[in-house]
Amino acid sequence: MDAEKTEKKAFARDASAVEVSRESQSHGAGWASLHGGYFSSAEVAAPFVDKILDAACGAEPDVVVDLGGGTGFVLSRFADTIGDVGGIDLVDLDLAEEQLEAVADPRIRRARGSLAGFSRADIADPEQLFMFITRSTLHYLGMGGARNAISHVVSQMRSGEFFIQQTACFDEPEDALAMNMVYQMMGTGKWYPTTRALVGMLLESGFSLESVDDAPVLELTSASLGKRYGFSEAHARAIVESMREFDVGVNGIFEETEEGFVARLFYKIFVCRKI
Ligand SMILES: C[S@@+](CC[C@H](N)C(=O)[O-])C[C@H]1O[C@@H](n2cnc3c(N)ncnc32)[C@H](O)[C@@H]1O
């Protein structure tokens, strides 16, 4: 089988490929303004970038790979903050061509591939010291895929290397369930874990957990979600109706508004190290 066919087959097995193509109209040039500019805000990214910086100053990696790095915003902020990136090879690995095409920072090298299927040796000299980061990607893998993706990432790492990730997860199982219901009603297969389940996956996969901290909440209006996933205001109202049957609201993850609803994703930053 030639390389192109092998690559296509690997993408087909990866549930995130479906999610990425479903929202492809939001990728690229318009990505920065999506959801109130959350993914292009230096202020929002600061707690995550600080964690990456702390780890990088101690570990001095040769290569920093942002798995699902989108348009490269986090790597750019990291490079700006560290001042002199010196010889650090900054690599944005993403499934979406449109995202990689929109990478404007010349300090960033682009690589197309899946975080659930990449090979360390395809990114850079595997003997070098790597650091892996990712923000807001694991939910693309769906309910069954996050664990496999984490296992895959750990399989590509050497002992002592860092994996620093910011992922939406919920302390209360009811909140995770409610958010997953909302996403299902929006027609996506994205899946959000409880904090406990995510911590379990990380530890069972062979990581030690150095720290877990809250990151800024992402507020999603039904109008912006409708644009991203292609549903109407009428459908947003139908989602509101269905959610009335469900006991949500204590932690503010879902609220009715005049236009439809607001959903809130609670993020945490996990500093992990391969044992
Ligand atoms: C919500 S965006 C976040 C982008 C970036 N990490 C940030 O925080 O600015 C998710 C990104 O992950 C990418 N993605 C989703 N699943 C992926 C996978 N399996 N492998 C690589 N990239 C993936 C998408 O194409 C998209 O660019």
Short mmCIF file of N, CA, C and O in Angstrom, two decimals, residues 13-16 67-68 93 95 114-118 132-134 137-157 163 165 167 191 198 201-202 205-207:
data_model
loop_
_atom_site.label_atom_id
_atom_site.label_comp_id
_atom_site.label_asym_id
_atom_site.label_seq_id
_atom_site.Cartn_x
_atom_site.Cartn_y
_atom_site.Cartn_z
N ARG A 13 -9.67 5.76 10.62
CA ARG A 13 -9.86 5.06 11.89
C ARG A 13 -9.99 6.02 13.06
O ARG A 13 -10.36 5.65 14.15
N ASP A 14 -9.62 7.27 12.82
CA ASP A 14 -9.52 8.26 13.87
C ASP A 14 -10.82 9.08 13.89
O ASP A 14 -11.10 9.83 12.97
N ALA A 15 -11.62 8.92 14.99
CA ALA A 15 -12.91 9.62 15.06
C ALA A 15 -12.75 11.13 14.94
O ALA A 15 -13.66 11.82 14.46
N SER A 16 -11.60 11.64 15.35
CA SER A 16 -11.41 13.09 15.34
C SER A 16 -11.39 13.63 13.91
O SER A 16 -11.70 14.80 13.70
N LEU A 67 0.34 19.39 19.84
CA LEU A 67 -0.53 18.39 19.21
C LEU A 67 -1.90 19.01 18.99
O LEU A 67 -2.57 19.38 19.95
N GLY A 68 -2.32 19.14 17.74
CA GLY A 68 -3.57 19.85 17.44
C GLY A 68 -3.37 21.33 17.72
O GLY A 68 -4.23 21.98 18.30
N LEU A 93 1.55 20.23 15.03
CA LEU A 93 1.02 19.05 14.35
C LEU A 93 -0.49 19.11 14.40
O LEU A 93 -1.07 19.20 15.48
N LEU A 95 -4.39 17.97 12.26
CA LEU A 95 -5.06 17.20 11.21
C LEU A 95 -5.59 18.10 10.11
O LEU A 95 -5.74 17.66 8.98
N SER A 114 -2.18 13.09 12.96
CA SER A 114 -3.09 12.98 14.10
C SER A 114 -2.30 12.77 15.38
O SER A 114 -1.33 12.01 15.41
N LEU A 115 -2.77 13.42 16.43
CA LEU A 115 -2.13 13.23 17.74
C LEU A 115 -2.32 11.79 18.21
O LEU A 115 -1.62 11.33 19.10
N ALA A 116 -3.26 11.08 17.58
CA ALA A 116 -3.49 9.70 17.97
C ALA A 116 -2.75 8.71 17.08
O ALA A 116 -2.93 7.50 17.19
N GLY A 117 -1.88 9.24 16.18
CA GLY A 117 -1.21 8.32 15.27
C GLY A 117 0.16 8.77 14.80
O GLY A 117 0.79 8.08 14.00
N PHE A 118 0.64 9.91 15.31
CA PHE A 118 1.93 10.42 14.82
C PHE A 118 3.10 9.55 15.30
O PHE A 118 2.96 8.80 16.27
N PHE A 132 5.79 17.74 24.74
CA PHE A 132 4.52 17.75 24.02
C PHE A 132 3.52 18.62 24.78
O PHE A 132 3.46 18.57 26.01
N ILE A 133 2.77 19.41 24.02
CA ILE A 133 1.72 20.21 24.63
C ILE A 133 0.45 20.03 23.80
O ILE A 133 0.51 19.64 22.62
N THR A 134 -0.69 20.28 24.42
CA THR A 134 -1.94 20.29 23.64
C THR A 134 -3.00 21.07 24.41
O THR A 134 -3.04 21.02 25.63
N THR A 137 -8.07 19.58 22.65
CA THR A 137 -8.09 18.63 21.52
C THR A 137 -8.64 17.26 21.89
O THR A 137 -9.23 16.61 21.02
N LEU A 138 -8.44 16.82 23.11
CA LEU A 138 -8.74 15.40 23.41
C LEU A 138 -10.22 15.06 23.21
O LEU A 138 -10.55 13.92 22.89
N HIS A 139 -11.10 16.05 23.36
CA HIS A 139 -12.53 15.78 23.20
C HIS A 139 -12.90 15.43 21.75
O HIS A 139 -13.93 14.83 21.50
N TYR A 140 -12.02 15.80 20.78
CA TYR A 140 -12.29 15.45 19.38
C TYR A 140 -12.27 13.94 19.17
O TYR A 140 -12.82 13.43 18.19
N LEU A 141 -11.58 13.22 20.04
CA LEU A 141 -11.40 11.78 19.85
C LEU A 141 -12.63 10.97 20.25
O LEU A 141 -12.67 9.76 20.06
N GLY A 142 -13.61 11.62 20.87
CA GLY A 142 -14.85 10.93 21.23
C GLY A 142 -14.71 10.12 22.51
O GLY A 142 -13.63 10.03 23.10
N MET A 143 -15.82 9.50 22.89
CA MET A 143 -15.88 8.82 24.18
C MET A 143 -14.83 7.72 24.32
O MET A 143 -14.20 7.58 25.35
N GLY A 144 -14.64 6.95 23.24
CA GLY A 144 -13.70 5.83 23.36
C GLY A 144 -12.28 6.19 22.97
O GLY A 144 -11.36 5.40 23.18
N GLY A 145 -12.08 7.37 22.39
CA GLY A 145 -10.79 7.64 21.76
C GLY A 145 -9.76 8.35 22.61
O GLY A 145 -8.56 8.26 22.33
N ALA A 146 -10.20 9.05 23.65
CA ALA A 146 -9.25 9.86 24.43
C ALA A 146 -8.20 8.98 25.10
O ALA A 146 -7.00 9.28 25.07
N ARG A 147 -8.66 7.87 25.66
CA ARG A 147 -7.73 6.96 26.35
C ARG A 147 -6.67 6.44 25.36
O ARG A 147 -5.48 6.42 25.66
N ASN A 148 -7.14 6.03 24.16
CA ASN A 148 -6.19 5.52 23.14
C ASN A 148 -5.22 6.61 22.72
O ASN A 148 -4.03 6.35 22.50
N ALA A 149 -5.74 7.84 22.60
CA ALA A 149 -4.88 8.94 22.17
C ALA A 149 -3.80 9.22 23.23
O ALA A 149 -2.63 9.40 22.89
N ILE A 150 -4.20 9.21 24.49
CA ILE A 150 -3.22 9.45 25.56
C ILE A 150 -2.18 8.34 25.57
O ILE A 150 -0.98 8.59 25.68
N SER A 151 -2.64 7.08 25.39
CA SER A 151 -1.69 5.95 25.33
C SER A 151 -0.74 6.11 24.15
O SER A 151 0.44 5.78 24.25
N HIS A 152 -1.30 6.62 23.03
CA HIS A 152 -0.42 6.79 21.87
C HIS A 152 0.64 7.86 22.15
O HIS A 152 1.81 7.67 21.83
N VAL A 153 0.20 8.98 22.75
CA VAL A 153 1.17 10.05 23.04
C VAL A 153 2.28 9.50 23.94
O VAL A 153 3.48 9.70 23.67
N VAL A 154 1.90 8.77 24.99
CA VAL A 154 2.92 8.27 25.93
C VAL A 154 3.86 7.29 25.22
O VAL A 154 5.06 7.25 25.51
N SER A 155 3.31 6.56 24.24
CA SER A 155 4.16 5.58 23.52
C SER A 155 5.24 6.27 22.69
O SER A 155 6.23 5.65 22.31
N GLN A 156 5.02 7.54 22.37
CA GLN A 156 5.98 8.29 21.55
C GLN A 156 6.94 9.14 22.40
O GLN A 156 7.69 9.95 21.87
N MET A 157 6.85 8.96 23.72
CA MET A 157 7.67 9.80 24.62
C MET A 157 8.75 8.98 25.31
O MET A 157 8.65 7.77 25.44
N PHE A 163 4.41 16.27 29.13
CA PHE A 163 3.20 16.40 28.30
C PHE A 163 2.31 17.37 29.08
O PHE A 163 1.80 17.03 30.14
N GLN A 165 -1.00 19.67 29.10
CA GLN A 165 -2.24 19.78 28.32
C GLN A 165 -3.33 20.53 29.07
O GLN A 165 -3.45 20.42 30.28
N THR A 167 -7.31 20.78 29.02
CA THR A 167 -8.46 20.01 28.53
C THR A 167 -9.71 20.41 29.29
O THR A 167 -9.66 20.64 30.50
N TRP A 191 -16.57 14.56 23.11
CA TRP A 191 -16.90 14.01 24.42
C TRP A 191 -16.00 14.63 25.49
O TRP A 191 -14.80 14.74 25.31
N LEU A 198 -10.32 11.63 33.62
CA LEU A 198 -9.14 12.07 32.86
C LEU A 198 -7.86 11.81 33.66
O LEU A 198 -6.87 11.31 33.11
N MET A 201 -7.04 8.19 33.42
CA MET A 201 -6.45 7.81 32.13
C MET A 201 -4.97 8.19 32.06
O MET A 201 -4.15 7.43 31.56
N LEU A 202 -4.66 9.37 32.58
CA LEU A 202 -3.27 9.85 32.52
C LEU A 202 -2.37 8.96 33.38
O LEU A 202 -1.30 8.53 32.94
N SER A 205 -1.94 5.47 31.99
CA SER A 205 -1.17 5.42 30.74
C SER A 205 0.34 5.51 30.98
O SER A 205 1.11 5.32 30.04
N GLY A 206 0.74 5.87 32.20
CA GLY A 206 2.17 5.91 32.48
C GLY A 206 2.72 7.30 32.71
O GLY A 206 3.92 7.53 32.55
N PHE A 207 1.84 8.23 33.07
CA PHE A 207 2.29 9.58 33.42
C PHE A 207 2.28 9.77 34.93
O PHE A 207 1.43 9.19 35.63
#
